[in-house]
């Protein structure tokens, strides 16, 4: 018999590692803290304005997109700094592109929030 762990045990461990990474991200990165605050704010607004299921789906998807990209951006920054700790033009471009992806998602999320909430406010 093999000492290899079961598929189920490996999935549970993977979930644990992912949770640990998410907690580390939220504890250490100021930008994700701002995004968590925004996510909480629009969630409260969603309940207050009684948004539709479709609006909830868009809101949840954008929250997930922005926060996931922020995690990827942070990972890219960490690995870039690990590979080349000194200032390097190409590493700088890589970091800028990753940050730009988060920026595009955040602007898209903000526009979606305006589409959802402006008609309810005015």
XYZ file of C-alpha atoms in Angstrom, residues 69 73 76-77 89-104:
20
model
C -5.965 40.181 -9.290
C -0.175 41.290 -8.392
C 4.215 38.801 -8.989
C 5.828 41.557 -6.914
C 13.911 48.070 -15.817
C 12.249 44.860 -17.038
C 11.179 43.813 -13.525
C 9.709 47.301 -13.112
C 7.692 46.879 -16.308
C 6.443 43.474 -15.145
C 5.301 44.961 -11.845
C 3.673 47.935 -13.602
C 1.751 45.634 -15.956
C 0.487 43.523 -13.051
C -0.573 46.662 -11.175
C -2.215 47.934 -14.361
C -4.336 44.778 -14.544
C -5.606 45.436 -11.022
C -6.263 49.070 -11.948
C -8.321 48.079 -15.012
